Short mmCIF file of C-alpha atoms and ligand atoms in Angstrom, two decimals:
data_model
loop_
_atom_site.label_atom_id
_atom_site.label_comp_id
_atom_site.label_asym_id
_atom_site.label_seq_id
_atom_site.Cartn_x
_atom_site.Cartn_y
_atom_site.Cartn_z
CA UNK A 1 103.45 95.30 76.27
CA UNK A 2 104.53 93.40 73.12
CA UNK A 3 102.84 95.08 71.16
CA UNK A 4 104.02 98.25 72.58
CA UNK A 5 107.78 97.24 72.48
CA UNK A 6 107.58 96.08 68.92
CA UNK A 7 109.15 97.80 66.05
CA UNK A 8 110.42 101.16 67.28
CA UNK A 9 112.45 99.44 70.02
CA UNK A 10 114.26 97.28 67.67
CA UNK A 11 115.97 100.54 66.18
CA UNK A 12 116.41 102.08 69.57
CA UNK A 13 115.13 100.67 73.29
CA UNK A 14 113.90 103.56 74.81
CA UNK A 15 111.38 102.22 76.41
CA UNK A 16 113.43 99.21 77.94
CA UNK A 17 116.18 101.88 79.00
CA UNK A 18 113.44 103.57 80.84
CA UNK A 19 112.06 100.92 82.73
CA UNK A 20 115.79 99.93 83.87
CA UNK A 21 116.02 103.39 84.66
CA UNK A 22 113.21 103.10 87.14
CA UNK A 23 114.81 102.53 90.24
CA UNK A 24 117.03 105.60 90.10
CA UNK A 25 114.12 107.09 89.53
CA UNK A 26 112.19 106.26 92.52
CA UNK A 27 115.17 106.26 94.58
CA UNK A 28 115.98 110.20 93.94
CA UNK A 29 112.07 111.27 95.28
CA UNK A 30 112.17 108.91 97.98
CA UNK A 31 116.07 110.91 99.01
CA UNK A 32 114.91 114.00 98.26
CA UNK A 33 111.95 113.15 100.52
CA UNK A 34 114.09 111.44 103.61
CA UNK A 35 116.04 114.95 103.30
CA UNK A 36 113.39 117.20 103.79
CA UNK A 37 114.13 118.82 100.51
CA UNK A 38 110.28 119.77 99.75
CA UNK A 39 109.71 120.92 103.43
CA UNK A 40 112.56 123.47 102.77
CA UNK A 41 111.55 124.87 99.64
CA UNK A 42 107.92 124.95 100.45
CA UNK A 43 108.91 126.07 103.52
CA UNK A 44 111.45 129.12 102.11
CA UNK A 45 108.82 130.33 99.88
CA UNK A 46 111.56 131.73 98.03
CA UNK A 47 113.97 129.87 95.05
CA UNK A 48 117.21 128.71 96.65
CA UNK A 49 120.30 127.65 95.44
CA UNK A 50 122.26 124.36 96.23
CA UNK A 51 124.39 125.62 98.91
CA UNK A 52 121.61 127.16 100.61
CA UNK A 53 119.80 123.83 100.54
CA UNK A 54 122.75 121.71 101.38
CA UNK A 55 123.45 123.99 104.48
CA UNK A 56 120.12 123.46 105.95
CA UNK A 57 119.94 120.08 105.37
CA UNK A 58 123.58 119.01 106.34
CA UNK A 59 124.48 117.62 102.83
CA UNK A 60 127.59 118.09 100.81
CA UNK A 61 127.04 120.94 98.34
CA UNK A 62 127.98 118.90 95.22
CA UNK A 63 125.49 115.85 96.13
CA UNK A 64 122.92 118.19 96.85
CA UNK A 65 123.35 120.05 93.58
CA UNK A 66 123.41 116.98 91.75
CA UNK A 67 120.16 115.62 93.66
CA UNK A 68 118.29 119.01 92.82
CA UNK A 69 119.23 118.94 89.32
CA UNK A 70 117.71 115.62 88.73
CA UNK A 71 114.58 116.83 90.63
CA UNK A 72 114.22 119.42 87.92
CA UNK A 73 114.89 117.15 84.67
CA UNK A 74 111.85 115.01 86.24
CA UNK A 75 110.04 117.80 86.07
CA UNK A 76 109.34 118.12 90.12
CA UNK A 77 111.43 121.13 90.48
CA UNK A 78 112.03 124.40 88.92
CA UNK A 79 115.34 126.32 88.27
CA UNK A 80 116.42 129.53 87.57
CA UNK A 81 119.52 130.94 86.67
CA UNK A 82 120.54 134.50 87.88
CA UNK A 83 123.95 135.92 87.87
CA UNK A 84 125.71 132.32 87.14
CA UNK A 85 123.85 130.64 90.54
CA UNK A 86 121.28 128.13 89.93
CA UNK A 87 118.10 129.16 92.28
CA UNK A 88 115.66 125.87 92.71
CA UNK A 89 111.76 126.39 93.57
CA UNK A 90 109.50 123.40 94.23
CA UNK A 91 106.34 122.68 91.78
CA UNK A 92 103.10 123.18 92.87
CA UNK A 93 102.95 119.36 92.52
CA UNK A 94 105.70 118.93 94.93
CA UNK A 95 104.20 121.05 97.48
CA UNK A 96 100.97 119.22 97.51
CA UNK A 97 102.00 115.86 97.51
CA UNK A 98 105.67 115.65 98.73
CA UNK A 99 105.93 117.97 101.56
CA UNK A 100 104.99 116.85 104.79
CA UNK A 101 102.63 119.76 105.61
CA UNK A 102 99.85 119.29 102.96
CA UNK A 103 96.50 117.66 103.88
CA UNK A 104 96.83 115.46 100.27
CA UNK A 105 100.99 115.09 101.25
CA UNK A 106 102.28 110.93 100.01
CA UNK A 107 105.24 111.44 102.04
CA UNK A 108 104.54 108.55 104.55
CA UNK A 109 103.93 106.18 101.61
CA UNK A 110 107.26 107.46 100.01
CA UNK A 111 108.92 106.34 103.67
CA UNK A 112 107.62 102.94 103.64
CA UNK A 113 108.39 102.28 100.01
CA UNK A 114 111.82 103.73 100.16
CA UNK A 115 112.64 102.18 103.96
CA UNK A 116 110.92 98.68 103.79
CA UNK A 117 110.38 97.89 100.25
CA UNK A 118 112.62 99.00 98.63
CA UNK A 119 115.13 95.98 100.52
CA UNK A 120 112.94 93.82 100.17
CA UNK A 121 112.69 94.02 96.67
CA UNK A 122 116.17 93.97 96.71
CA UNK A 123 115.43 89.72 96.91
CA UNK A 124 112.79 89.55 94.39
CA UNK A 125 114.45 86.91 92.25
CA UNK A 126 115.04 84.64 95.66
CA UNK A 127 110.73 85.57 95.77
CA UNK A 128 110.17 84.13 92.72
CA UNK A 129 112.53 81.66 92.91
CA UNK A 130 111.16 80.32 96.31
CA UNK A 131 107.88 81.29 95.50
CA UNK A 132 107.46 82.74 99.04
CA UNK A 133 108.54 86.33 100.93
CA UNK A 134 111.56 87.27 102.20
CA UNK A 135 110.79 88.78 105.82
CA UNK A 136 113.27 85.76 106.67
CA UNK A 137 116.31 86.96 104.49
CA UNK A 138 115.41 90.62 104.60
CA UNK A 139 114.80 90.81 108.06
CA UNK A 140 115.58 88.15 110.35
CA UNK A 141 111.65 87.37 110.79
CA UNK A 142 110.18 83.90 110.65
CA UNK A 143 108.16 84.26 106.86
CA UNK A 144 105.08 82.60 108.01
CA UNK A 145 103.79 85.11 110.51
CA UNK A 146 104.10 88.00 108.18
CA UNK A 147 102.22 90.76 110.51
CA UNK A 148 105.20 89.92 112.87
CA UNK A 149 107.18 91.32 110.05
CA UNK A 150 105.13 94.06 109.46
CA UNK A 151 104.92 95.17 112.65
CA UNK A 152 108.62 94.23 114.45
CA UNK A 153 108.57 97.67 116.15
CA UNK A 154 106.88 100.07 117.02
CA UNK A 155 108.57 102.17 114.63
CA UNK A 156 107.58 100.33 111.72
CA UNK A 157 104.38 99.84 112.59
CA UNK A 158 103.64 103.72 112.59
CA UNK A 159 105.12 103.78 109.39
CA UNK A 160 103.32 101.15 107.75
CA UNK A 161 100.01 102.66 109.16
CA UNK A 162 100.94 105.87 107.62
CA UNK A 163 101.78 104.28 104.35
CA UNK A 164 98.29 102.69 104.83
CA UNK A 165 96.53 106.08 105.66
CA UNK A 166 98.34 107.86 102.10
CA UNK A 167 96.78 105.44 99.80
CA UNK A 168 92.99 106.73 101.30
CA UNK A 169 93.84 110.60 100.75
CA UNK A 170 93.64 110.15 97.08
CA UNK A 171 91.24 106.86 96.88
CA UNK A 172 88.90 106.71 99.53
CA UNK A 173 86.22 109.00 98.39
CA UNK A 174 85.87 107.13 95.10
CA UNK A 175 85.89 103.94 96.84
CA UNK A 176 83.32 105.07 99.68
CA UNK A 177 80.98 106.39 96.45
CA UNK A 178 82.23 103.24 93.87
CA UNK A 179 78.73 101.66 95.37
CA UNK A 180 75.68 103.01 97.14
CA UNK A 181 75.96 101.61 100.44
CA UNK A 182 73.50 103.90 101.81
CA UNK A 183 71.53 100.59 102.62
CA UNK A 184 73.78 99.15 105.20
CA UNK A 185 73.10 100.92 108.70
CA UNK A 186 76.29 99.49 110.72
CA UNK A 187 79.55 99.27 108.69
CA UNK A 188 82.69 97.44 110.02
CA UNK A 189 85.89 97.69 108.11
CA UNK A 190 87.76 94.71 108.98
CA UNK A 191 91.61 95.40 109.33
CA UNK A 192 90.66 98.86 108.45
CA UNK A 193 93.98 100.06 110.79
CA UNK A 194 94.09 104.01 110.89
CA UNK A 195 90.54 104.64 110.20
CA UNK A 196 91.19 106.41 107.01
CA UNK A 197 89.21 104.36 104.70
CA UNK A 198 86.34 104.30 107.20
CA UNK A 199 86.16 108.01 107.79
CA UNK A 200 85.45 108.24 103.96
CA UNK A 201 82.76 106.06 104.50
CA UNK A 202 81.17 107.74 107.57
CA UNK A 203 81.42 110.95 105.52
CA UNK A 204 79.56 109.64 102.43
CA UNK A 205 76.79 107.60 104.57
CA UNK A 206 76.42 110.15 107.71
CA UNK A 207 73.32 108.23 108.82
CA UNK A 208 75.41 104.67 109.07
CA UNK A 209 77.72 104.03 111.54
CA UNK A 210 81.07 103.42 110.93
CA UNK A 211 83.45 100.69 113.50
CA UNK A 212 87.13 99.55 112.74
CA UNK A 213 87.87 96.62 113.95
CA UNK A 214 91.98 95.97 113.93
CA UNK A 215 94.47 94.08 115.80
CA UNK A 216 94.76 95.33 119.37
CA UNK A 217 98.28 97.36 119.25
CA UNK A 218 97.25 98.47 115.69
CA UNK A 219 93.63 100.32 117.33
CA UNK A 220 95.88 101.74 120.12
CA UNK A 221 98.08 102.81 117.62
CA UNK A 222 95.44 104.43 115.61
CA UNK A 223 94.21 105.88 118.58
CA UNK A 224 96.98 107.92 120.01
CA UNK A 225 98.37 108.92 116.15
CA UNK A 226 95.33 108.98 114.03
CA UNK A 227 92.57 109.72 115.62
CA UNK A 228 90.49 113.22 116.20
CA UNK A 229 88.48 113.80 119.59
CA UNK A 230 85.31 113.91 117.35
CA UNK A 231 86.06 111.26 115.85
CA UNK A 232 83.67 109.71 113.09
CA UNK A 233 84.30 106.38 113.33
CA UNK A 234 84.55 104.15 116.62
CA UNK A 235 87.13 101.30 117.25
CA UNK A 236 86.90 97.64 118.17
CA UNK A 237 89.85 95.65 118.61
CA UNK A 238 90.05 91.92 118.25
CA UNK A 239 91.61 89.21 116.02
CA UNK A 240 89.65 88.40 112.81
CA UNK A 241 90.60 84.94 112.18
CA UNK A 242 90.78 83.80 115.94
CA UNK A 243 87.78 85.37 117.23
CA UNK A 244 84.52 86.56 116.57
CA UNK A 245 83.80 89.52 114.45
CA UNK A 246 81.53 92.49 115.24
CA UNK A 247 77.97 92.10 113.91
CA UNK A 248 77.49 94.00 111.16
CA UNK A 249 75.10 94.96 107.86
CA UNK A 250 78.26 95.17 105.84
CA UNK A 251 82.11 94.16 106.44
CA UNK A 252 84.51 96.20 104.43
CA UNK A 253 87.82 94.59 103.42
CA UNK A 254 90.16 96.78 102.37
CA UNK A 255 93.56 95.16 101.04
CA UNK A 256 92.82 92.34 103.54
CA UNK A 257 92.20 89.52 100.99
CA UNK A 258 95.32 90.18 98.85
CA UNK A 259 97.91 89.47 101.82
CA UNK A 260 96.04 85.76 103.24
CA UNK A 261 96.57 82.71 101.24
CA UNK A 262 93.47 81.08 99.07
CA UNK A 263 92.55 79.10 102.29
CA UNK A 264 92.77 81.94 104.56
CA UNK A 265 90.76 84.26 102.84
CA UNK A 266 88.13 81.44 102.27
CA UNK A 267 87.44 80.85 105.51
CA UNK A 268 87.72 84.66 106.56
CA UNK A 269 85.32 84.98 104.23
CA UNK A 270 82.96 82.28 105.68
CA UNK A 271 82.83 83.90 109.09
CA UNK A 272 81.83 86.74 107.57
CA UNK A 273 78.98 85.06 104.98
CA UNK A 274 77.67 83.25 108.43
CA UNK A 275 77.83 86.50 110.28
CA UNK A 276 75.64 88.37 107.62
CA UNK A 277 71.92 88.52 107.56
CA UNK A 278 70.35 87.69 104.28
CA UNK A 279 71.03 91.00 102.47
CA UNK A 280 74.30 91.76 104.14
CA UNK A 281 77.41 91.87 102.60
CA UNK A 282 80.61 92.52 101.95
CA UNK A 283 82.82 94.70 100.41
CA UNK A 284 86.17 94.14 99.14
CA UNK A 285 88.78 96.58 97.99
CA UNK A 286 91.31 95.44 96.00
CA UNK A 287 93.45 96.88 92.87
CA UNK A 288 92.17 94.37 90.08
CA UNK A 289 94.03 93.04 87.26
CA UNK A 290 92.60 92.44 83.97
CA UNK A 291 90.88 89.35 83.03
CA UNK A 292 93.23 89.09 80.04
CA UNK A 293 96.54 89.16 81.66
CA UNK A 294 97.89 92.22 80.27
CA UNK A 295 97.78 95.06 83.16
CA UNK A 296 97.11 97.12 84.80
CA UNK A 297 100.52 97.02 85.02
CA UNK A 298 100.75 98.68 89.16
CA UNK A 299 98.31 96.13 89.87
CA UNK A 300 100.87 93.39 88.44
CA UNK A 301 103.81 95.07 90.72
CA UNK A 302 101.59 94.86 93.66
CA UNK A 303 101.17 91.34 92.84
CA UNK A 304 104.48 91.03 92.85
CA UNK A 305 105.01 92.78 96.21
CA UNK A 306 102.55 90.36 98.11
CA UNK A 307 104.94 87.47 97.02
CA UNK A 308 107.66 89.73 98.40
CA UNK A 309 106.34 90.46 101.55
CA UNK A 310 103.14 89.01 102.55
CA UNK A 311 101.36 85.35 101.21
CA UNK A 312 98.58 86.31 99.22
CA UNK A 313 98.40 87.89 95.24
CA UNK A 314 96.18 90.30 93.34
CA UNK A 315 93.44 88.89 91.18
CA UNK A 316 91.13 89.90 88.06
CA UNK A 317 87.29 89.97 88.56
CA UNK A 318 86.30 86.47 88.19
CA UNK A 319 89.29 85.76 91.07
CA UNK A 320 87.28 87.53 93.72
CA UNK A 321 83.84 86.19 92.09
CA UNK A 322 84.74 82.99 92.74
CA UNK A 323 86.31 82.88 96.36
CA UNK A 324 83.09 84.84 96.90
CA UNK A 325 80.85 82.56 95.90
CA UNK A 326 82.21 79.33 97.09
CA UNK A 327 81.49 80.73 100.59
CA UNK A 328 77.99 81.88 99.52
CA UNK A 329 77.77 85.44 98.46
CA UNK A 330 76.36 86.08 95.23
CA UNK A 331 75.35 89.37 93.29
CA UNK A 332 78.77 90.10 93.05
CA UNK A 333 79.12 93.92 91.22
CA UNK A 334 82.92 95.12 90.27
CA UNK A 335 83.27 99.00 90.08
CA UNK A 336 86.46 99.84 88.57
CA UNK A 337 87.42 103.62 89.84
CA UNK A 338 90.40 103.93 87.47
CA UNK A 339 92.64 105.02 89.88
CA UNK A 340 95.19 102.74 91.98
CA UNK A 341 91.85 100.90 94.00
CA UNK A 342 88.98 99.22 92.77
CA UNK A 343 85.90 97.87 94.96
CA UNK A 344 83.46 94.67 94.71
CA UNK A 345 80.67 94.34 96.82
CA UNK A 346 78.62 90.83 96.97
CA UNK A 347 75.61 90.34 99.14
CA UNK A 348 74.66 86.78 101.16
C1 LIG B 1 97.26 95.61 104.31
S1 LIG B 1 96.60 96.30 105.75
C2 LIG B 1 95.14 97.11 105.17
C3 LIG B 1 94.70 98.21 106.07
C4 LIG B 1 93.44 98.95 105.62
N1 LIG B 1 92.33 98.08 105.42
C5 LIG B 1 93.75 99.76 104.39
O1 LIG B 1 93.42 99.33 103.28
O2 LIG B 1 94.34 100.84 104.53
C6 LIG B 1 95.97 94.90 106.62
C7 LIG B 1 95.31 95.26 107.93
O3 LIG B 1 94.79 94.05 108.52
C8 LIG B 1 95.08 94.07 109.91
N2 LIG B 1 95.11 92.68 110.39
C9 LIG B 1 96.03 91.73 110.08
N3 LIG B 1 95.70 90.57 110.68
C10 LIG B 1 94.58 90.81 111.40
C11 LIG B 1 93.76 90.00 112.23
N4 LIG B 1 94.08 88.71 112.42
N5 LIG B 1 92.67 90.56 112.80
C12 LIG B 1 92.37 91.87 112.59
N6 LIG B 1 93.10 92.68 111.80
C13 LIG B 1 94.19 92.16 111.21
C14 LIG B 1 96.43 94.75 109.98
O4 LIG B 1 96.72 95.23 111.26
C15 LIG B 1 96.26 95.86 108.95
O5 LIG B 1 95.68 96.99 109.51
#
């Protein structure tokens, strides 16, 4: 970043200006989302103008103008001009991943960002400060018991499961193929919530079979919201620090070891090294940072966010390596996917 910000930002900060910048950016998807602005003009199939959309979507006409315009400067919309009125059309970008409809659609990950983190990161300098979330002050909800937070109704809980579910539509298959776990006959993704991840799995290894095992209201959840009537994967429900864990050839943790605490995660991570035969294993999923500090810089933001809202961190390589292999595991092999998720799998 130094580097980067060097010279050329002495005579002018662009760069800097941008980054401020970034929260108004963010800010005008996630709105444009919330109003259903993409549904309309995906739906309408034809450009329309401001009033149009603010009439359909109960906005004032000057907001709404103002909101679209912005849209198009970011390059998500497109606008005409024809006889002095401004007609707006959505990109093919925002139809695929911003309108509701579309099997690839983000728009439950927009929800949650824009709903739940977005306040909480409105206390990120009492987070770093404190060195601890801020479920408390954001809230109301006792910090230590951060599912509590996660999950104080059942409102939010669908949401965060559909945040959850988003991040698998444009990862999973890379992360179900990062390894060949062809090898491992019964899978179990621990804390694997909506399935989503899993079915990935079961579709790249048809001859393994796939089990989530979640918290009990999360796999009834999952269940009545997520599930198909042929579905691919089965569910287990059960508690994985306070009870036992299914037997399986390989546990899958996906973002589980990033919310816990070192200790937490260590002796997660036991249970699971004692519950493995000798070539069983485990694998994690986790967006890595580099070993030399300087990025990926999303990984460093979600870093960030588990001080924010959960008790854990993101780590480089040689972070998982060596939680890994003070429990026992050993042949640990990273795959970076270059995209938002990367995997490690380590065998007892
Ligand atoms: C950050 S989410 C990750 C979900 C999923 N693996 C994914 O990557 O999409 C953490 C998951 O762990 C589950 N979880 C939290 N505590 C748990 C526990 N004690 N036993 C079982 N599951 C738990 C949560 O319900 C949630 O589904």
């Amino acid at each position: 970043m130094a580097e980067h910000l060097s010279q050329s930002e002495l005579d002018y900060p662009f760069k800097l200006l941008e980054y401020f910048n970034g929260f108004r950016v963010s800010k005008v998807i996630f709105s444009a989302c919330e109003l259903g602005v993409f549904d309309l003009l995906l739906k309408a199939q034809e450009p329309l103008s401001a009033q149009h959309v603010a009439l359909e979507l109960s906005t004032s006409e000057d907001g709404m103008e103002r909101l679209l315009d912005a849209l198009v400067g970011m390059e998500i919309l497109e606008v005409e001009t024809t006889d002095g009125t401004a007609l707006y059309s959505s990109s093919d970008v925002a139809n695929l991943y911003l309108a509701k409809g579309s099997g690839k659609s983000l728009h439950d990950m927009i929800i949650y960002q824009s709903q739940t983190i977005y306040p909480l990161w409105n206390n990120l300098v009492d987070a770093v400060r404190e060195g601890k979330n801020q479920n408390e002050k954001t809230f109301g909800l006792p910090p230590e018991d951060i599912f509590q937070a996660v999950y104080r109704s059942e409102e939010e809980m669908l949401k965060f499961m559909g945040l959850m579910n988003s991040s698998w539509i444009l990862d999973g298959h890379d992360i179900a193929t990062a390894f060949n776990l062809s090898c491992f006959q019964k899978i179990v993704d621990l804390g694997g919530c909506t399935g989503a991840l899993a079915r990935e799995m079961a579709k790249a290894y048809p001859s393994s079979s796939v089990t989530v095992f979640d918290l009990p209201p999360v796999v009834e959840t999952a269940q009545k919201h997520f599930c198909q009537e042929d579905d691919a994967v089965l569910f287990q429900s059960g508690d994985f620090f306070s009870g036992d864990v299914p037997p399986a050839d390989l546990y899958v943790l996906a973002r589980i070891i990033h919310d816990w605490p070192e200790e937490k995660c260590l002796m997660l991570l036991k249970k699971l090294y004692d519950a493995c035969k000798p070539g069983g294993g485990v694998l994690l999923v986790e967006a890595m940072l580099f070993e030399n500090r300087r990025g990926p810089v999303t990984a460093q933001i979600f870093s960030l966010n588990m001080l924010v809202q959960m008790e854990g961190r993101e780590r480089p390589p040689s972070g998982y390596t060596s939680i890994l292999n003070k429990v026992g595991f050993h042949n640990v092999q990273v795959c970076r996917t270059g995209k938002s998720y990367d995997a490690i799998l380590a065998v007892r």
